[in-house]
Coordinates of C-alpha atoms in Angstrom, one line a residue:
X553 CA 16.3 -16.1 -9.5
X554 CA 14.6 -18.5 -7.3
X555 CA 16.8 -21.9 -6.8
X556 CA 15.9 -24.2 -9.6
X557 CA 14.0 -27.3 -7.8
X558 CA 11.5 -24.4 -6.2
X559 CA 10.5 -22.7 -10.0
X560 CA 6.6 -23.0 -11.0
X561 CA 6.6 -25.5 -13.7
X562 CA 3.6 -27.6 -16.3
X563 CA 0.9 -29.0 -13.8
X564 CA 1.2 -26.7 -10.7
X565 CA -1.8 -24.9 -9.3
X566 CA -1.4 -21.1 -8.9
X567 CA -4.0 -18.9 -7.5
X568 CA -3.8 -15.0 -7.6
X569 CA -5.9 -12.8 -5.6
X570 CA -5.8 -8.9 -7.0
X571 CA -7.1 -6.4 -5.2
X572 CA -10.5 -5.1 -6.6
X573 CA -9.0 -1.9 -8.2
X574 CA -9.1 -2.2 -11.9
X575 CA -5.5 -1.3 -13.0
X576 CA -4.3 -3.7 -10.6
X577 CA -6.6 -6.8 -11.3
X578 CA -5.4 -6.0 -15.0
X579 CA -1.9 -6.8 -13.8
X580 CA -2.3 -10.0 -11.9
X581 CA -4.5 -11.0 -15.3
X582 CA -1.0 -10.5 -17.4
X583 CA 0.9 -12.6 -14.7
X584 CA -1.7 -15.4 -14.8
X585 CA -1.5 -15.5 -18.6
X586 CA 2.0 -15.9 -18.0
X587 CA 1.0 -18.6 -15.7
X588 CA -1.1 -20.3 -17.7
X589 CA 1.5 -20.1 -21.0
X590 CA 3.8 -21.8 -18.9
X591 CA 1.4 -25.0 -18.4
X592 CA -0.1 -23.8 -15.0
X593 CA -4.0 -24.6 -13.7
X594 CA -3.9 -20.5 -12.7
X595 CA -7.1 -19.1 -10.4
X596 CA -8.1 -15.5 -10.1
X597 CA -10.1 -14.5 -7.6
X598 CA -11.7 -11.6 -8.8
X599 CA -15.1 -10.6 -8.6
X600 CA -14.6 -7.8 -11.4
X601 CA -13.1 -10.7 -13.2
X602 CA -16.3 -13.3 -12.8
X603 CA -18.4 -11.4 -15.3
X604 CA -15.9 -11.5 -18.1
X605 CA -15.0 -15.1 -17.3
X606 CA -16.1 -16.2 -21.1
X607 CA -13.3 -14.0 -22.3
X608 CA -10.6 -15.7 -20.1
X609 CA -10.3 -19.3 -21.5
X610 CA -8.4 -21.6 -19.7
X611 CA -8.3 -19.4 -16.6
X612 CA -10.4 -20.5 -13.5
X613 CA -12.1 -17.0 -12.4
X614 CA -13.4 -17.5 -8.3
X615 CA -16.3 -14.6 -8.2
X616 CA -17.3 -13.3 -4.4
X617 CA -16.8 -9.9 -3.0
X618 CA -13.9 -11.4 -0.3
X619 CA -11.4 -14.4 -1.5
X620 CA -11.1 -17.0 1.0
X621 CA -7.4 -17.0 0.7
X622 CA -7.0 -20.0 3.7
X623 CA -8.8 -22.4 1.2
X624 CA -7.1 -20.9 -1.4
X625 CA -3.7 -21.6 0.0
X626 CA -5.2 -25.3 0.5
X627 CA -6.3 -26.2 -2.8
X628 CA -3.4 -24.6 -4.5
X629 CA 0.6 -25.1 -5.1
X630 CA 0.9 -21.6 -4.6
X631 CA -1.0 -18.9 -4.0
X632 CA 0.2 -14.9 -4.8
X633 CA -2.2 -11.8 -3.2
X634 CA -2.3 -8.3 -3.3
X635 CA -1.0 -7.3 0.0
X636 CA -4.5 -5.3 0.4
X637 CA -6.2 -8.4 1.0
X638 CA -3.5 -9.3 3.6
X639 CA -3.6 -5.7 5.6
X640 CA -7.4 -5.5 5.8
X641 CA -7.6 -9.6 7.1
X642 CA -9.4 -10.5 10.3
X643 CA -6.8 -12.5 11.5
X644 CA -3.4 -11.2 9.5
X645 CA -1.0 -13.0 11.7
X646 CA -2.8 -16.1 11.1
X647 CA -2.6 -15.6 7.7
X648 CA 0.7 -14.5 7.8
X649 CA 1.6 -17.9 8.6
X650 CA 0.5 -19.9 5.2
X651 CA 3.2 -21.3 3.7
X652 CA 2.4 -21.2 0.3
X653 CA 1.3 -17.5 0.1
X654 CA 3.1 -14.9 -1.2
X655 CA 2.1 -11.4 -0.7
X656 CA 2.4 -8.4 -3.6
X657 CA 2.3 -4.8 -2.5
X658 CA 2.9 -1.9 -5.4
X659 CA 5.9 -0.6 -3.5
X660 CA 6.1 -1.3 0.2
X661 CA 5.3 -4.1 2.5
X662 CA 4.0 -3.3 6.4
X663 CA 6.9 -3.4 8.4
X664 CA 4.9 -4.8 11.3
X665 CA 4.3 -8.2 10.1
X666 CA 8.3 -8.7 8.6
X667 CA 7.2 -10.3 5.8
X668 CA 10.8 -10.5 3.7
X669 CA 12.1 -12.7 6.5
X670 CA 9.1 -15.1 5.8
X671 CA 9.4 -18.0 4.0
X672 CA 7.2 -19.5 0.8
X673 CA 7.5 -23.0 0.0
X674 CA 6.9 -23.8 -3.1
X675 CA 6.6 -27.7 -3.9
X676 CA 8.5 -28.3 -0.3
X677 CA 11.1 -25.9 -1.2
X678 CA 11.5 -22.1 -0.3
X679 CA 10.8 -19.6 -2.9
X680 CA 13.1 -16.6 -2.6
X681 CA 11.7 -13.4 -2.5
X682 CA 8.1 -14.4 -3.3
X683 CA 6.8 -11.7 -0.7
X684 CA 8.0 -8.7 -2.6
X685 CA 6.7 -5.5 -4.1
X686 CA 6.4 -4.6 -8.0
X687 CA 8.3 -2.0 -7.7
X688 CA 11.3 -1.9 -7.0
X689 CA 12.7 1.3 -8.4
X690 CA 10.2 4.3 -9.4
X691 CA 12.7 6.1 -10.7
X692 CA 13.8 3.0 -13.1
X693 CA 11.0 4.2 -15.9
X694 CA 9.8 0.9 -16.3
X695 CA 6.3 0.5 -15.8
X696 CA 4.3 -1.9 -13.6
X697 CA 3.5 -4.4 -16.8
X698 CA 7.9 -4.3 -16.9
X699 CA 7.7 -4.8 -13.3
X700 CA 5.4 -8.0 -13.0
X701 CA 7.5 -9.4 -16.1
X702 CA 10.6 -9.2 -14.2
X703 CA 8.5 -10.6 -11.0
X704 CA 7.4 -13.5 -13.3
X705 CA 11.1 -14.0 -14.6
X706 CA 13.3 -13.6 -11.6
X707 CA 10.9 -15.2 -8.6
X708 CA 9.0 -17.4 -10.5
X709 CA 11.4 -18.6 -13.2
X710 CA 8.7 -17.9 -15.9
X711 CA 9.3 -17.3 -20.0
X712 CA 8.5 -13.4 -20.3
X713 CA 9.7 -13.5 -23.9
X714 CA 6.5 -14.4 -26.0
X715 CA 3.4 -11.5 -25.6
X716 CA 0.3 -13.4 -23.6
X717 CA -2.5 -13.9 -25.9
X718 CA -4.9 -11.7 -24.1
X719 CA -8.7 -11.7 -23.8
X720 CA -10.3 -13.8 -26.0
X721 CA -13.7 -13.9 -28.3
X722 CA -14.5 -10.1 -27.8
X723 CA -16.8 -8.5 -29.9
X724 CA -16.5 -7.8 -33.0
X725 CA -14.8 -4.3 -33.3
X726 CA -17.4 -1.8 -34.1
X727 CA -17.2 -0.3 -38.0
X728 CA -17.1 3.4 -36.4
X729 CA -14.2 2.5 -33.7
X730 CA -11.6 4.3 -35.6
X731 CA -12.9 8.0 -34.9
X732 CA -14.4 7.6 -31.5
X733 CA -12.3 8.4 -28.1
X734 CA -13.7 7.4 -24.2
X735 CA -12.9 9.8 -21.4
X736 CA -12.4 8.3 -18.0
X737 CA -12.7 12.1 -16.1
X738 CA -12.1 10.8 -12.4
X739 CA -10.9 8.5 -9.9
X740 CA -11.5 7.2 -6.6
X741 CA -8.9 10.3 -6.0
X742 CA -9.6 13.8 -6.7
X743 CA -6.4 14.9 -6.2
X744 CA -5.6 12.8 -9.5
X745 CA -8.0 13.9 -11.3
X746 CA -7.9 16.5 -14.1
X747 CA -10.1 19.5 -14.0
X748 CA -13.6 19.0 -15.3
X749 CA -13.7 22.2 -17.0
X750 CA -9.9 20.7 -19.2
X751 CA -12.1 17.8 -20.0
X752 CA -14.7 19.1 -21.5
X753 CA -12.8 21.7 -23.6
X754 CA -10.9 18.9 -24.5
X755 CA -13.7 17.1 -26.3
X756 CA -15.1 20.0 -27.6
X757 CA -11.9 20.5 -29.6
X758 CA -11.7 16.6 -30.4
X759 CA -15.3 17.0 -31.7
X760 CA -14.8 19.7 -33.4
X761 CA -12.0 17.4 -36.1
X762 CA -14.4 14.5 -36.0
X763 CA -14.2 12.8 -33.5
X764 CA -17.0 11.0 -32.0
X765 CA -16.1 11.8 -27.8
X766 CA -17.9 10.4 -24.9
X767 CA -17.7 10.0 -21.1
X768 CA -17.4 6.8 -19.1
X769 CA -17.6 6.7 -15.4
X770 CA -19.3 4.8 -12.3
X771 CA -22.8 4.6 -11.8
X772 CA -23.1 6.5 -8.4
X773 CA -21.5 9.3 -10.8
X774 CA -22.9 9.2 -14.1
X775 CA -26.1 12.1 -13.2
X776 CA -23.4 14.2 -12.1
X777 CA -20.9 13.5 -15.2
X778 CA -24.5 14.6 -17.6
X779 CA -24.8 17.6 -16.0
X780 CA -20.6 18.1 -16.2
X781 CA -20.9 17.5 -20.1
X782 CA -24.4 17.9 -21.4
X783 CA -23.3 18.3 -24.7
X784 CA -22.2 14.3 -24.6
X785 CA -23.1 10.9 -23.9
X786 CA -21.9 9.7 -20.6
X787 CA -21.9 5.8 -19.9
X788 CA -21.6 3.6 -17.2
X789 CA -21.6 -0.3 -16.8
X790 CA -22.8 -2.7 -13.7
X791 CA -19.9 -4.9 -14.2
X792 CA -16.6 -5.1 -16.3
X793 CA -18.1 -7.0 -19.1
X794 CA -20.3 -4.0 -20.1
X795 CA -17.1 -1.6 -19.8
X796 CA -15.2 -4.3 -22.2
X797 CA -17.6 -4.4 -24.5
X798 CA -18.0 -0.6 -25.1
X799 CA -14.4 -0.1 -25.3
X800 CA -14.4 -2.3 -28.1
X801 CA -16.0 0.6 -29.6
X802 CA -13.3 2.9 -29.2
X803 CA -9.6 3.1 -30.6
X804 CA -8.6 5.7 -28.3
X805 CA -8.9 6.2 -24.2
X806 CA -8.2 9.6 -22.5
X807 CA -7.9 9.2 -19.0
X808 CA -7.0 10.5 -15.7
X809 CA -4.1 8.0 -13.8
X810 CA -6.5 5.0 -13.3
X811 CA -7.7 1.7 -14.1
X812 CA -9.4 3.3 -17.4
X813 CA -6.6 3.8 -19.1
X814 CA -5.0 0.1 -18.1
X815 CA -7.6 -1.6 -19.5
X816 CA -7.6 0.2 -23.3
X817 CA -3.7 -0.8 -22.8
X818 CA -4.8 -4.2 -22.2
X819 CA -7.1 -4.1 -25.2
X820 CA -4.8 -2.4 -27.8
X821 CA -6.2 1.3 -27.9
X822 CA -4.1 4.1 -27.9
X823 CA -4.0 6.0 -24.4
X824 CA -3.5 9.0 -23.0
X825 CA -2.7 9.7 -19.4
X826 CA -3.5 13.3 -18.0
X827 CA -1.3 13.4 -14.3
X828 CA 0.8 15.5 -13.1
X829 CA 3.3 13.1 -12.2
X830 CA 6.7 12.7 -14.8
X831 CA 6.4 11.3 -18.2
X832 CA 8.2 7.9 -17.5
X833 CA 6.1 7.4 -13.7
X834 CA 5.7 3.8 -13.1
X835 CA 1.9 3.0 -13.0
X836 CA 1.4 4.3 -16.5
X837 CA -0.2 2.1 -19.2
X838 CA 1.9 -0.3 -20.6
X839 CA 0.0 -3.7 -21.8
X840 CA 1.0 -1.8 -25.4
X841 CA 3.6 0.8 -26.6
X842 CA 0.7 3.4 -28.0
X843 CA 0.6 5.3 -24.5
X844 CA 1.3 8.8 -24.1
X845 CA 1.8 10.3 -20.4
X846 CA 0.5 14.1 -20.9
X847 CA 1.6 15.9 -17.5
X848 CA 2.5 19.6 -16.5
X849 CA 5.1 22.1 -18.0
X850 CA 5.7 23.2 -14.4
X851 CA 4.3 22.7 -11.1
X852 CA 4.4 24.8 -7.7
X853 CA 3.2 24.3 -3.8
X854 CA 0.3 26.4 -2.7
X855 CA -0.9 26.4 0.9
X856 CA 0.5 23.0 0.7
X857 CA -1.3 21.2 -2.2
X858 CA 0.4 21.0 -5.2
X859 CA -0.9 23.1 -8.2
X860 CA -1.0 21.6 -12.0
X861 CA -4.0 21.4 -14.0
X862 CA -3.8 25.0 -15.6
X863 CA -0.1 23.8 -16.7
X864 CA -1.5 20.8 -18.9
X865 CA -1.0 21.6 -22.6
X866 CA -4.4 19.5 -24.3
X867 CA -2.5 20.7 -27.9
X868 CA -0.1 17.3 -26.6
X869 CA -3.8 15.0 -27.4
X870 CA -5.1 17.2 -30.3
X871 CA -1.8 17.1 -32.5
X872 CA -1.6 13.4 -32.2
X873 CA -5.3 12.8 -32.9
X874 CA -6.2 14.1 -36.3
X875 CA -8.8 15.4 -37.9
X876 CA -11.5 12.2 -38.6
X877 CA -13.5 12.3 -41.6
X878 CA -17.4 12.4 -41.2
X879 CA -19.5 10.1 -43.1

């Protein structure tokens, strides 16, 4: 743990900077609700963030499209950023050189810039291992919420005990949540994502006991996703208040490995993860304990790419999803 006199404590100013991919904006939230129960003023720079700023009391949400992390480091105590930010930086070795800023990456830090033999000052003292990774061992199990919570505990000297109270004044949870499921069917990488034709013989079979099944993905995508499912709705929001706010009437989230399925975590639904990668893998939902990692019986190489999808058993979903009663 970090030597005492340098620990965050009632009154500081913290600033956190996620990168703009959901699942990891979802983690820095949890850490600056563990911030914020600890008597911190916490920012979040977060342009995702901005338009659900009404349901983050007590949080100061900084909207813009690129966090000015200079001023950031000015006006705050201490400032903690997704390395992304850092990498992609007109001037990294400038940047490299603020005190007060600590730098995150999911599981490896660029070499080039030596940032473990950096210092952050915290208060005029040096923070220990403040520029650090998540991860520290993928094949620990624990997943990236466990991660952050021991990030929180051991760096920053927080209380990890006590569950953060989460987003607050949501909707009202629709009457017909119970029986229907979202499917988040891609990601930003195809070689994540689950085949199509899986998805949709999955929610035939879901609709078949009942449920009421429908498709959520990006704008740029949603003509394509019709045409993919035609025999369901397909949604997609301008900003993350509109995705909130459906999911609020859902109970369950079927998802590829992305930011999707994070966010149901975060909001209490049950989720399943389609992947190919081992039941326990680190970035796995885990804001809540009703996650269920659905991944291949076997695997094999072909002409170098990795072969999966026909190995995914969907009677892991439908036997834990029954049959939902129609009114």
């Amino acid at each position: 743990m970090a030597g005492e006199q340098a620990l965050i404590s009632a009154g500081m100013k913290v600033a956190l900077v996620p990168c703009p991919a959901l699942g990891d904006t979802t983690l820095l939230l949890w850490l600056a609700w563990r911030l914020k129960d600890a008597g911190v003023q916490v920012s979040l720079a977060s342009a995702s963030l901005f338009a659900v700023r009404d349901y983050l009391p007590g949080l100061e949400i900084i909207g813009g499209a690129q966090p000015d992390v200079p001023a950031l480091a000015r006006s705050h105590d201490l400032v903690i950023c997704a390395i992304d930010w850092f990498v992609h930086a007109n001037d990294p070795e400038t940047e490299s050189a603020l005190g007060n800023v600590a730098y995150l990456a999911g599981k490896k830090l660029p070499v080039r810039y030596e940032l473990e033999r950096k210092t952050v000052s915290l208060a005029g003292a040096p923070l220990p291992g403040a520029h650090n990774v998540i991860c520290r061992d993928p094949k620990a199990g624990k997943t990236m919420v466990q991660w952050i919570d021991i990030y929180a505990h051991e760096i920053l000297g927080l209380d990890i005990m006590s569950k953060p109270a989460g987003l607050q004044s949501l909707p009202a949870i629709a009457e017909d949540a119970a029986g229907r499921v979202a499917i988040f069917p891609t990601t930003p990488h195809a070689s994540k994502n689950y085949s199509h034709r899986g998805f949709r013989r999955l929610a035939q079979k879901l609709a078949a006991k009942g449920w009421q099944v429908e498709f959520v993905g990006i704008p740029a995508e949603q003509q394509a996703l019709q045409s993919q499912y035609p025999d369901f709705t397909v949604h997609a929001f301008q900003d993350l208040k509109g995705l909130i706010d459906y999911l609020c009437t859902c109970s369950v989230v079927i998802s590829n490995d992305s930011g999707g399925g994070h966010l149901g975590s975060l909001l209490g639904l049950r989720t399943f993860t389609i992947t190919r990668r081992r039941s326990d893998f680190t970035w796995r939902p885990g804001f809540n304990d009703r996650n269920r990692v659905v991944n291949p019986r076997f695997t094999f190489k072909w002409m170098g790419k990795t072969i999966w999808r026909p190995f995914i058993s969907l009677n892991h979903v439908l036997r834990e999803l029954p049959p939902v009663a129609r009114h």
